[in-house]
mmCIF file of C-alpha atoms in Angstrom:
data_model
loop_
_atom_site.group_PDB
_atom_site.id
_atom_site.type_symbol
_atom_site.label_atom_id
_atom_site.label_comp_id
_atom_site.label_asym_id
_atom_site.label_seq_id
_atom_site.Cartn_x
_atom_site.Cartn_y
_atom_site.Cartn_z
ATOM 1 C CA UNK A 23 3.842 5.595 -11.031
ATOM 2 C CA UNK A 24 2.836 5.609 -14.332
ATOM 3 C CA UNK A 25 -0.403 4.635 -16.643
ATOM 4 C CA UNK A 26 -0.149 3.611 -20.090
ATOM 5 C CA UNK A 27 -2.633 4.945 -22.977
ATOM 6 C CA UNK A 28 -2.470 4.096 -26.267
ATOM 7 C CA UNK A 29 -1.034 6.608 -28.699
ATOM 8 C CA UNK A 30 -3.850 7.307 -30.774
ATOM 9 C CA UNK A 31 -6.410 7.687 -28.166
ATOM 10 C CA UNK A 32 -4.547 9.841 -26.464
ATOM 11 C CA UNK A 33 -4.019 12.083 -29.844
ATOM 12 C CA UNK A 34 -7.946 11.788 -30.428
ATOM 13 C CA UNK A 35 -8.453 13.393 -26.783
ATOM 14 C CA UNK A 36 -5.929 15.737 -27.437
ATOM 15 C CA UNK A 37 -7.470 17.221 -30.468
ATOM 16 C CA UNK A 38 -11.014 17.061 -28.864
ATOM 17 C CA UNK A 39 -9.918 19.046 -25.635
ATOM 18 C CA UNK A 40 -8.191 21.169 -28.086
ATOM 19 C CA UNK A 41 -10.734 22.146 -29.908
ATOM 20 C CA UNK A 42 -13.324 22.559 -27.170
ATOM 21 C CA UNK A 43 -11.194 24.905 -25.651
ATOM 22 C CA UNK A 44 -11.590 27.294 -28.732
ATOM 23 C CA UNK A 45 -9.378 26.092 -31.608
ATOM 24 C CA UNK A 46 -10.474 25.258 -35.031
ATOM 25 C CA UNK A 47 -10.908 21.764 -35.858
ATOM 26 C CA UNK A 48 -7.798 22.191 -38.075
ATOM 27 C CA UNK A 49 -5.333 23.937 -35.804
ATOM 28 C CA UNK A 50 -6.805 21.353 -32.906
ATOM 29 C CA UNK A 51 -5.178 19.237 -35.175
ATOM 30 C CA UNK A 52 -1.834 20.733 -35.485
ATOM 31 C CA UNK A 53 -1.873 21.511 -31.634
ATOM 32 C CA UNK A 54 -2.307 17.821 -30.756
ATOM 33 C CA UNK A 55 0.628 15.868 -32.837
ATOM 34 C CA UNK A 56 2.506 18.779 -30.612
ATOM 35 C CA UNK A 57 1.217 17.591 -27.329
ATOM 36 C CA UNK A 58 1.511 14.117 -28.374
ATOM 37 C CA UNK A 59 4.909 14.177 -30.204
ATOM 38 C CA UNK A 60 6.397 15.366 -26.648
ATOM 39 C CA UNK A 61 4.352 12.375 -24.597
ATOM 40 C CA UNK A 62 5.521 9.575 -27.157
ATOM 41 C CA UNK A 63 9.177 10.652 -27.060
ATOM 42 C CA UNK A 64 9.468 11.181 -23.055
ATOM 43 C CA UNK A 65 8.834 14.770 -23.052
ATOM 44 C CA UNK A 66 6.277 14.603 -20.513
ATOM 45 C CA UNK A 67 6.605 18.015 -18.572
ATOM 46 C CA UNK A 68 5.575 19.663 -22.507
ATOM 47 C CA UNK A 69 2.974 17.163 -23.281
ATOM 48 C CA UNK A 70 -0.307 16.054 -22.035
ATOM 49 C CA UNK A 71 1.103 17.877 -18.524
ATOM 50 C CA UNK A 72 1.043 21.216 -20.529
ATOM 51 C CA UNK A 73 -2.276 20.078 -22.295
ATOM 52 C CA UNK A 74 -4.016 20.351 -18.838
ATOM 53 C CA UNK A 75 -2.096 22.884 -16.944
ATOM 54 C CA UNK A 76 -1.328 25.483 -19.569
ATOM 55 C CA UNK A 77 -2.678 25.542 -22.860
ATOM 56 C CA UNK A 78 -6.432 24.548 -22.421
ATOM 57 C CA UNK A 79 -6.728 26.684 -18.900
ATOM 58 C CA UNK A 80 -5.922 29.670 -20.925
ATOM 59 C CA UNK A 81 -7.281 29.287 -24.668
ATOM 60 C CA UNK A 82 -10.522 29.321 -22.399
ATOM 61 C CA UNK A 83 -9.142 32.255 -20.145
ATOM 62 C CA UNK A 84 -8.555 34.103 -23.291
ATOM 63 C CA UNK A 85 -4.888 34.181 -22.222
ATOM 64 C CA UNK A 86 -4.244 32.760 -25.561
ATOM 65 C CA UNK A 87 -6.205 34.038 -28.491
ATOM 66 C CA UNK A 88 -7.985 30.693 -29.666
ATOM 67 C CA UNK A 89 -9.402 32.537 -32.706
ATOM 68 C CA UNK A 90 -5.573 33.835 -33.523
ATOM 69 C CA UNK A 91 -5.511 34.543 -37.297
ATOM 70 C CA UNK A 92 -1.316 34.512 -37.847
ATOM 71 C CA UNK A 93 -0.069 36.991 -40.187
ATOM 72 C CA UNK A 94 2.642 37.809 -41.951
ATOM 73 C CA UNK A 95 4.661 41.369 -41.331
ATOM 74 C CA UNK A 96 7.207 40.776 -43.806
ATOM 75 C CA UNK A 97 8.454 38.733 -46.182
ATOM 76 C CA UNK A 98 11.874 38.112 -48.436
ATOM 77 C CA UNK A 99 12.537 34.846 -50.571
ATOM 78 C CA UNK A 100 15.009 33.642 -47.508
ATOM 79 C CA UNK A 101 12.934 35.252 -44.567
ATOM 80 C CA UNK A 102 9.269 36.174 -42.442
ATOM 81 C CA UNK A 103 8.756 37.544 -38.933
ATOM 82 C CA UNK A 104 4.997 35.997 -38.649
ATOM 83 C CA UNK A 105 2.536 37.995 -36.009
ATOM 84 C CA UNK A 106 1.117 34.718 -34.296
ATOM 85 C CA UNK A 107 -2.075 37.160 -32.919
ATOM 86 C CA UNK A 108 -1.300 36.183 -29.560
ATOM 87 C CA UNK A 109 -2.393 32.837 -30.746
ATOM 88 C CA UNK A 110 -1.365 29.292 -29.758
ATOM 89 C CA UNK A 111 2.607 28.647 -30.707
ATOM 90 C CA UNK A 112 1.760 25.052 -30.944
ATOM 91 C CA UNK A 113 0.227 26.173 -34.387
ATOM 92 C CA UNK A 114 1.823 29.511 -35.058
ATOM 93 C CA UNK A 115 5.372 27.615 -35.017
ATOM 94 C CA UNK A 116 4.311 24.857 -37.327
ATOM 95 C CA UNK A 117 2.487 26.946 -39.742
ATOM 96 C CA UNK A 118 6.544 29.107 -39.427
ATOM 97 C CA UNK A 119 8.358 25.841 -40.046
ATOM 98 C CA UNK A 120 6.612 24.509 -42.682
ATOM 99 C CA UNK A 121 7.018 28.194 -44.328
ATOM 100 C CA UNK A 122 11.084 28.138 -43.515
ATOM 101 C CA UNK A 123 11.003 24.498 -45.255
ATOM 102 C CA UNK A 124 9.412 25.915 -48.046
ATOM 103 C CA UNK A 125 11.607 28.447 -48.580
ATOM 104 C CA UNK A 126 14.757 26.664 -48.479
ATOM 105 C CA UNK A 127 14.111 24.765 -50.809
ATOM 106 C CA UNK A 128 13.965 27.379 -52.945
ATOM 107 C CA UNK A 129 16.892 29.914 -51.106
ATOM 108 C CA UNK A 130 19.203 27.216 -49.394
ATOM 109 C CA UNK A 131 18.423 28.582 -46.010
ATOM 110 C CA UNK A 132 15.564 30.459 -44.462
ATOM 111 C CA UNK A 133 14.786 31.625 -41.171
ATOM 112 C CA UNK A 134 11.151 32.545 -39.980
ATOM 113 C CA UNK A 135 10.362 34.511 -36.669
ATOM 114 C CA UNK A 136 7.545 34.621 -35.324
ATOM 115 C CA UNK A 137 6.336 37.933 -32.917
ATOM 116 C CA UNK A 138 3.421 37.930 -30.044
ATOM 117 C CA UNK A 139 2.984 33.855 -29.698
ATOM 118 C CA UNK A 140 2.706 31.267 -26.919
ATOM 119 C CA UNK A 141 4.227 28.811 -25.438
ATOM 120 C CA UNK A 142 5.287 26.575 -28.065
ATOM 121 C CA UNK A 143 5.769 23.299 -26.529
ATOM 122 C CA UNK A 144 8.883 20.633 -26.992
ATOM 123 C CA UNK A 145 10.940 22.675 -29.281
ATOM 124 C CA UNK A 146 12.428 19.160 -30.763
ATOM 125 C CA UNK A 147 9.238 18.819 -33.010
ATOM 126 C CA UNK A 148 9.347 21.429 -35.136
ATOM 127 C CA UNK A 149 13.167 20.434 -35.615
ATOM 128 C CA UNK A 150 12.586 16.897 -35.897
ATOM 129 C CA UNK A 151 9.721 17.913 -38.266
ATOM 130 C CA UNK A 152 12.424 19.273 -41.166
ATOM 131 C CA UNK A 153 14.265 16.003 -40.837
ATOM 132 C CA UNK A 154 11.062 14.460 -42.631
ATOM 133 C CA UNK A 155 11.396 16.707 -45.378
ATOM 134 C CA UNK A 156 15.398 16.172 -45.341
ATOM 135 C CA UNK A 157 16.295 19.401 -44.033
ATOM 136 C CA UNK A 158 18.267 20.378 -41.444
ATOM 137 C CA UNK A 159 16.619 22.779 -38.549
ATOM 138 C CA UNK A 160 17.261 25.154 -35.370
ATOM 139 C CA UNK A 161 14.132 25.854 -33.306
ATOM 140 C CA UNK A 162 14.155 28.008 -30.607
ATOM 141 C CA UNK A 163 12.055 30.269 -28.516
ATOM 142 C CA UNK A 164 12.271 33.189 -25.738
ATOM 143 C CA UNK A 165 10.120 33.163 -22.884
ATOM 144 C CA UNK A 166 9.257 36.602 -23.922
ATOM 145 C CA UNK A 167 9.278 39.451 -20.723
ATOM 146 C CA UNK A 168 8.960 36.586 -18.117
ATOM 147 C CA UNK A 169 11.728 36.351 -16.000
ATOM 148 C CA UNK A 170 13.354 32.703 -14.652
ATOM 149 C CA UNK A 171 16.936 32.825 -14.457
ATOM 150 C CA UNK A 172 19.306 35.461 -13.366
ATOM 151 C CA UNK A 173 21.888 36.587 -15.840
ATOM 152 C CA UNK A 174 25.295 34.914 -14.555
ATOM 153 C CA UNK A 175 26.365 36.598 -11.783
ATOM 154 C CA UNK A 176 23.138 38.260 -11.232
ATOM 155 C CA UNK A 177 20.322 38.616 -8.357
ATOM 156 C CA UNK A 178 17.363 39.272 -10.303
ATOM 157 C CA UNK A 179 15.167 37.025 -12.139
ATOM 158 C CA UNK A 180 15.971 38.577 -16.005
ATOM 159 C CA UNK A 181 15.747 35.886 -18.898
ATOM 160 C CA UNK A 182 14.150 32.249 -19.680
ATOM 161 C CA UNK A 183 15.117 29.383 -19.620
ATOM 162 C CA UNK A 184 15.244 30.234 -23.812
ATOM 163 C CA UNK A 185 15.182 26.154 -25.205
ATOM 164 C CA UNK A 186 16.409 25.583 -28.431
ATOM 165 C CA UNK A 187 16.590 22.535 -30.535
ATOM 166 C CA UNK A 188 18.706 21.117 -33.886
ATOM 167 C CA UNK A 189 17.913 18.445 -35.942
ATOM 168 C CA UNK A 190 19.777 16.542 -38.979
ATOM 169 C CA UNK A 191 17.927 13.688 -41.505
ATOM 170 C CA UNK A 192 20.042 10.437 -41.425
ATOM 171 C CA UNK A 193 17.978 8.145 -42.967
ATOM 172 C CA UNK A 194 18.323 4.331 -42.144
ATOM 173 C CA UNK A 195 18.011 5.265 -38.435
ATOM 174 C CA UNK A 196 17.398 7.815 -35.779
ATOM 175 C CA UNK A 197 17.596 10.814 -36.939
ATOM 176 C CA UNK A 198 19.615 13.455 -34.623
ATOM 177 C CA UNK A 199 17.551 15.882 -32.603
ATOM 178 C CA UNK A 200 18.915 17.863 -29.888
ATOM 179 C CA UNK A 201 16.823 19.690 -27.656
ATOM 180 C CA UNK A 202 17.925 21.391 -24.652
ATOM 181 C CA UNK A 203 17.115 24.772 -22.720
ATOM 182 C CA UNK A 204 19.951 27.002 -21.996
ATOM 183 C CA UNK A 205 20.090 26.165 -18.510
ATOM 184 C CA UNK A 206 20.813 23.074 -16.414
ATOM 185 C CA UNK A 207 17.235 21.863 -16.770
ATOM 186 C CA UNK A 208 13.817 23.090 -17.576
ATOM 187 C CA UNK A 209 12.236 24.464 -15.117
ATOM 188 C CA UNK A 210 9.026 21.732 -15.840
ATOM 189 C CA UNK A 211 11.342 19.065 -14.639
ATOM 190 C CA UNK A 212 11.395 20.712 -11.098
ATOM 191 C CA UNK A 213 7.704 21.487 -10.604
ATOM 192 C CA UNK A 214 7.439 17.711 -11.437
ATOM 193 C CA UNK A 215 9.615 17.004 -8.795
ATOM 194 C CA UNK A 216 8.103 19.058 -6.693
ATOM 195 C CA UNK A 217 4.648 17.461 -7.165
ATOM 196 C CA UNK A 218 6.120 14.045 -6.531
ATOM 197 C CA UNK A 219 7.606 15.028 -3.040
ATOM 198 C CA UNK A 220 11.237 14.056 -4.008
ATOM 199 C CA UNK A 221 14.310 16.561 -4.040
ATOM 200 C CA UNK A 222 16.260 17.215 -7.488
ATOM 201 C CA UNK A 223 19.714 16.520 -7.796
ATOM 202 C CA UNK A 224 22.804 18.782 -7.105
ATOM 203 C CA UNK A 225 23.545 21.490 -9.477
ATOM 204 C CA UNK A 226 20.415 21.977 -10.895
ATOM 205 C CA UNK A 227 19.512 24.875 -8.456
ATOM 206 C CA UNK A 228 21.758 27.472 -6.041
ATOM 207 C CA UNK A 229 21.357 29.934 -3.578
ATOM 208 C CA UNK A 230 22.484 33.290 -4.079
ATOM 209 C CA UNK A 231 25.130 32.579 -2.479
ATOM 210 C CA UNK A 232 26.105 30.053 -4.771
ATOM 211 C CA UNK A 233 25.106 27.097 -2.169
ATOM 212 C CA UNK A 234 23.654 23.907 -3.728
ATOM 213 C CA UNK A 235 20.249 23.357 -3.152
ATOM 214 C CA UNK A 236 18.118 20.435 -3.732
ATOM 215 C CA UNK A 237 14.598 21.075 -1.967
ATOM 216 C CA UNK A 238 12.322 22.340 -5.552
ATOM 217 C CA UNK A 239 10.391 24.378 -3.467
ATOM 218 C CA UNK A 240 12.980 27.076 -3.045
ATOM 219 C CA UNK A 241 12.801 27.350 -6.628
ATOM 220 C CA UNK A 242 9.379 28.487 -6.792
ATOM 221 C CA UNK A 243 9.348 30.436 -3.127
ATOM 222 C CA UNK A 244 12.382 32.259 -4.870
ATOM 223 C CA UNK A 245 15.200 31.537 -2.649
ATOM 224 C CA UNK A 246 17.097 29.744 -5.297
ATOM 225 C CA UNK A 247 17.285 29.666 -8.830
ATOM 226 C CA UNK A 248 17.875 27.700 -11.392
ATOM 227 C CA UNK A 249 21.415 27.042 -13.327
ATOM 228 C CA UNK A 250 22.611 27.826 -16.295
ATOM 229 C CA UNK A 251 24.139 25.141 -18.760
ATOM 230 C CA UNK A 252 27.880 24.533 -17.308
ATOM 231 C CA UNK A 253 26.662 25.505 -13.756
ATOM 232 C CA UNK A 254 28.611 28.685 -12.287
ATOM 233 C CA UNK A 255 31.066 30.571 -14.177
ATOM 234 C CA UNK A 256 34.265 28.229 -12.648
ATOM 235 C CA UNK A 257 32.260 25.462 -14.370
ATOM 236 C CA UNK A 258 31.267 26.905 -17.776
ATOM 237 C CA UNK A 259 28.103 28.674 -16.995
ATOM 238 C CA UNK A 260 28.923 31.353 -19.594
ATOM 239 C CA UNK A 261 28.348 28.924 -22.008
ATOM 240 C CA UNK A 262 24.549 28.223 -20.904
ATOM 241 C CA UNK A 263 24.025 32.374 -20.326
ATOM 242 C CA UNK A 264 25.362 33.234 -23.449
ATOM 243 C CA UNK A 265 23.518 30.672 -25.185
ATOM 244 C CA UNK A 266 19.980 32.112 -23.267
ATOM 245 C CA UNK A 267 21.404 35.559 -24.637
ATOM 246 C CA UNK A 268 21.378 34.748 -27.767
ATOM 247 C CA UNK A 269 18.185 32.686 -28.149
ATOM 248 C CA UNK A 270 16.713 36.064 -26.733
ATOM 249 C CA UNK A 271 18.686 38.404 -29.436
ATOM 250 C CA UNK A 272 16.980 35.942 -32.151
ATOM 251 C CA UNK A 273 13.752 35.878 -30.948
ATOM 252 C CA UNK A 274 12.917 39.258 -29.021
ATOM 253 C CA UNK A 275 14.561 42.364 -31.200
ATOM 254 C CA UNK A 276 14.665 39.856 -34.477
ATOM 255 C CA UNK A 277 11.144 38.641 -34.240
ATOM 256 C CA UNK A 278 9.941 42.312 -32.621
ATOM 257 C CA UNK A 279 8.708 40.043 -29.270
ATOM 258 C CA UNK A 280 9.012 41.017 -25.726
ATOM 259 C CA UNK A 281 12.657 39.995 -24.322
ATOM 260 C CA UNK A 282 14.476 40.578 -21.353
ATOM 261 C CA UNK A 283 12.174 41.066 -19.849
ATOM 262 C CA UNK A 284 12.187 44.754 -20.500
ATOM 263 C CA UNK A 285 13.221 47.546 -18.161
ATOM 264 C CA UNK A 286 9.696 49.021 -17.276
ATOM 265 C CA UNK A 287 9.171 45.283 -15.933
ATOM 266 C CA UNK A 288 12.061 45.500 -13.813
ATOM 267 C CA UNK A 289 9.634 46.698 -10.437
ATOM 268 C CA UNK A 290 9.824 44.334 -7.716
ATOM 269 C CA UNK A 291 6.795 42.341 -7.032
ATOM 270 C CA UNK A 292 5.063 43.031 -10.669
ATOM 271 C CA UNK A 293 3.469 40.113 -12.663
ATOM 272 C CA UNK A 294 5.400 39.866 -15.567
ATOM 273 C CA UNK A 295 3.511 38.603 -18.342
ATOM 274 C CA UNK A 296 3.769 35.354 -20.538
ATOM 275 C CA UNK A 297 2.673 37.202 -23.866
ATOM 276 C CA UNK A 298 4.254 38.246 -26.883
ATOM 277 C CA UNK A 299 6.447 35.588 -26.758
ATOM 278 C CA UNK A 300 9.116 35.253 -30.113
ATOM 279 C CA UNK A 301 10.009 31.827 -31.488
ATOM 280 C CA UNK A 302 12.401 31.500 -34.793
ATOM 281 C CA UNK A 303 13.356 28.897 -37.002
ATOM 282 C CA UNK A 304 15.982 28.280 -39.341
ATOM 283 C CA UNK A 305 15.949 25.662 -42.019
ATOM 284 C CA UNK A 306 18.748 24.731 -44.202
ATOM 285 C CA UNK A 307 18.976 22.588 -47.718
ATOM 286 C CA UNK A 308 21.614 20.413 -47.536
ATOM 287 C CA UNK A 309 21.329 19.904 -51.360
ATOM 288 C CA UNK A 310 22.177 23.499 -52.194
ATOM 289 C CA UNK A 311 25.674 22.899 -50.747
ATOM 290 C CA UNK A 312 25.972 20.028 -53.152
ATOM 291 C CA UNK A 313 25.346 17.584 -50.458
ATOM 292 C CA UNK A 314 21.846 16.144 -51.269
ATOM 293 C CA UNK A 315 21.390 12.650 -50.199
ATOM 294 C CA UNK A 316 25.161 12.151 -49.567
ATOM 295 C CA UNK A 317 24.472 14.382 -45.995
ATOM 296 C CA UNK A 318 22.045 12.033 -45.331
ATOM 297 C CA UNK A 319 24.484 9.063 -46.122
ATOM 298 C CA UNK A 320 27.120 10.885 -44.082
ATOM 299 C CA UNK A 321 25.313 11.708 -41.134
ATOM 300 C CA UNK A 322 24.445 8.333 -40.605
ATOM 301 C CA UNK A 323 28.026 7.297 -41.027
ATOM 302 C CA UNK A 324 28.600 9.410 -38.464
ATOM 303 C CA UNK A 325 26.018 8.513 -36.040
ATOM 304 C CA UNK A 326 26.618 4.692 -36.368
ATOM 305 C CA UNK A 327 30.440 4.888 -35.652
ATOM 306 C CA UNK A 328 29.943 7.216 -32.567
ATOM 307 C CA UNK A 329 27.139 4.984 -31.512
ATOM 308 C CA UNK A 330 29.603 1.972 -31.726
ATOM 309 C CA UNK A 331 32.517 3.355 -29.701
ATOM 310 C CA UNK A 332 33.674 0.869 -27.113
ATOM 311 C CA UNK A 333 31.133 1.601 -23.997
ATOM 312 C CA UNK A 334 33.709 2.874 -21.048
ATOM 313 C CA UNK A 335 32.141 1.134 -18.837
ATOM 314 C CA UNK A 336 31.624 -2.999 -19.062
ATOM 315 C CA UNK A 337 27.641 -3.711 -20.184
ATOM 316 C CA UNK A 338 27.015 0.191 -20.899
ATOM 317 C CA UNK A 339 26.091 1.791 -24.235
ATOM 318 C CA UNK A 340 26.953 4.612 -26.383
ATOM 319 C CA UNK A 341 24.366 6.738 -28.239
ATOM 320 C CA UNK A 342 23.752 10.451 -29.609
ATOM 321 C CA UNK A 343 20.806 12.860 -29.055
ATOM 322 C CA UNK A 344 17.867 11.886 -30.468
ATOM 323 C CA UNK A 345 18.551 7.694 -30.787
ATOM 324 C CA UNK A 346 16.956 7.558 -27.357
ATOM 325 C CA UNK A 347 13.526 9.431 -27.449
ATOM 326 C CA UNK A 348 13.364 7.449 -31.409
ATOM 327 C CA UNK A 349 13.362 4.362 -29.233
ATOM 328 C CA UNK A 350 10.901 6.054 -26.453
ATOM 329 C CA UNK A 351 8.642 6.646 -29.394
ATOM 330 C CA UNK A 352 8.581 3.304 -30.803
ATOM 331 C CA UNK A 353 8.147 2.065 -27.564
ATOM 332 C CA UNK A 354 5.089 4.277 -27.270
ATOM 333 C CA UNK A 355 3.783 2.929 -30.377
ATOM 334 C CA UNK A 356 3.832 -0.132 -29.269
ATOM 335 C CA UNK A 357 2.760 -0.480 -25.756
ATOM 336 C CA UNK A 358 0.983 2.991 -25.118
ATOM 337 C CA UNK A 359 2.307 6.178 -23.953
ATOM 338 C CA UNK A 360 3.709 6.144 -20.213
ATOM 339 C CA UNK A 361 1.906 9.038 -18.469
ATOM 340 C CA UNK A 362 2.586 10.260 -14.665
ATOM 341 C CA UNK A 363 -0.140 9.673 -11.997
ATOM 342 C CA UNK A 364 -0.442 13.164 -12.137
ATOM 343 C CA UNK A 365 -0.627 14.488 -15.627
ATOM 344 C CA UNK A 366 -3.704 11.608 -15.872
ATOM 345 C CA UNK A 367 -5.473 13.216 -13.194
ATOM 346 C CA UNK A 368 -4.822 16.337 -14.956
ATOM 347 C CA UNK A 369 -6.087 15.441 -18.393
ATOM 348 C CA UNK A 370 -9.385 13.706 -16.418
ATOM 349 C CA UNK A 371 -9.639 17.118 -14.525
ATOM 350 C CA UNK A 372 -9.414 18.947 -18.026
ATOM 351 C CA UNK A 373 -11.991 16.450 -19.675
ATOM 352 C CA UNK A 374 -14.694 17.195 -16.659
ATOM 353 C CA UNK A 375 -14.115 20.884 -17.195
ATOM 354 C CA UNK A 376 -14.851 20.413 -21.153
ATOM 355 C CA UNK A 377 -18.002 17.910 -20.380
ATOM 356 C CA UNK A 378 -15.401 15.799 -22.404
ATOM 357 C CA UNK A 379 -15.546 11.426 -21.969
ATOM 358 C CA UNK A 380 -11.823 11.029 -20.875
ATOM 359 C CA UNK A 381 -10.161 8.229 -22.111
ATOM 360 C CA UNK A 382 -10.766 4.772 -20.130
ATOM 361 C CA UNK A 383 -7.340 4.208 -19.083
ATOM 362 C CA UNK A 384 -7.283 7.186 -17.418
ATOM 363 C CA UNK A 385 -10.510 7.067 -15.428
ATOM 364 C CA UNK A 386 -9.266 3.768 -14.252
ATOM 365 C CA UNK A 387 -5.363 5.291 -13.040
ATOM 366 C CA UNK A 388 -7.412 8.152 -10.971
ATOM 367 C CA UNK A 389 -9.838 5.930 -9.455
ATOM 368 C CA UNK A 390 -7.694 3.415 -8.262
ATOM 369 C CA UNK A 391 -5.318 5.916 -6.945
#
């Protein structure tokens, strides 16, 4: 079940729970069109659901530094590694891709790392964020020294889940945004399915033994684990490993964050930690290849004729990543954003702990249920 909120009143709470959890009113600001780009486009597991069960529980834990001053380690006219202070990545990645834009407009292409950060949320937005200023963009981030998936083949719990996300301006339509983690699914998707009682589908988790399993809470109980993109290595699962392997190489020894996690972590049993995580992102010009608006032009050549290939089957539809979530987000413009039962008794949950009004439509979906 789901309750709808409109868009903007959801952003307004956003920002207000941000910011009485310790942010500035101008990085609240920042924060929430993260929160709320992932909501409106159907990225609910790293929107409001994140809002309420991550970042506000610790900005006010002082898990994350809410009075993070970002700074920059070094700098070349194509390049920054940014220190993010421990800080929230909502903000230290958008302050990094607005500084990657800037400098590829004057370079071509730029890439920006950022060091000791957050979570950083739906990795599509900062992507998707380029395309406004016609740029093309790779975000991606680590999971710094946590461990959540196995390297292939492995037993122990070694590297993240390491999302990354491209995006390409093609003006006149949807723009393309891809955003995927490295491995089958994120592992957001199964806690939600866990909450909601239900099992998840084949192939997105296996036994050691390389047995299917479908019941989430083996995930988190650690009998099973989750797969990589391509499933085992008969299926292609080097492709999803390697691709975790070198999100990590980008944004652990690049950026100078925690990756791995490292071999001092290794101890059964210990608490590995979700700091110091490393995000990068690259930003490339297409007008200093010569291509100006003509990319543009092409790209939506491009995504038109794929998008009108003859549907295999009878009544179906063809599309390309990012067409979908654009119509998601209109759709939340329009009617409201659809939240689960459970991320709006979250968010009213978060707004009693911040002596914060929460939105009416809200209140409403937790009393009833």
């Amino acid at each position: 079940m789901t309750v709808r909120i409109a868009l903007e009143t959801l952003r307004g709470f956003a920002r207000e729970a941000l910011r009485r959890s310790g942010l500035d009113e101008d990085a609240a600001a920042t924060a929430a069109e993260v929160v709320v780009y992932a909501d409106e486009h159907g990225f609910t597991t790293h929107g409001s659901n994140a809002l309420a069960g991550i970042y506000a529980p610790r900005l006010l834990d002082g898990r994350i530094n809410a009075r993070a001053v970002p700074r920059t380690v070094t700098e070349t006219a194509s390049g920054a590694v940014i220190d993010g202070d421990q800080g929230l990545g909502l903000v230290t990645t958008t302050l990094a891709t607005d500084l990657a834009v800037s400098k590829a407009r004057e370079t071509g292409i730029a890439l920006v790392a950022v060091r000791n950060s957050s979570h950083f949320g739906s990795a599509g937005y900062y992507a998707h964020r380029a395309t406004k200023a016609g740029l093309i963009a790779i975000a991606m981030t680590n999971c710094g020294a946590q461990g959540v998936a196995p390297p292939l083949g492995g037993l122990t719990r070694m590297l993240g889940t390491n999302p990354l996300a491209v995006a390409a301006p093609a003006p006149g339509g949807a723009p393309f945004v891809l955003d995927m983690s490295a491995t089958t699914v994120a592992t957001g998707k199964i806690r939600a399915a866990q909450r909601e009682g239900r099992s998840v589908p084949e192939g997105w988790l296996t036994a050691p033994d390389g047995t299917a399993v479908t019941d989430p809470d083996a995930f988190f109980d650690g009998k099973a684990d989750v797969t990589w993109l391509g499933g085992s290595a008969a299926t292609g699962g080097a492709k999803g490993y390697g691709l975790a392997l070198l999100v990590d190489l980008l944004c652990g020894p690049l950026a100078g964050a925690s990756y791995g996690p490292t071999p001092d972590l290794l101890v059964d049993g210990d608490e590995r930690p979700d700091t110091d995580i490393g995000h990068t992102v690259i930003a490339i010009d297409p007008a200093a290849f010569g291509a100006g608006e003509s990319f543009g032009a092409g790209a939506r050549e491009l995504l038109d004729t794929v998008s009108a290939c003859p549907p295999a089957v009878p009544g179906g539809s063809v599309t390309y990543p990012g067409a979908p979530e654009a119509a998601r987000a209109e759709e939340s413009r329009r009617d409201g954003v659809a939240l689960p039962d459970h991320v709006a008794a979250g968010l009213v949950a978060l707004a009693e702990r911040l002596d914060l009004a929460a939105p009416a439509e809200l209140r409403a979906e937790v009393a009833a249920g």
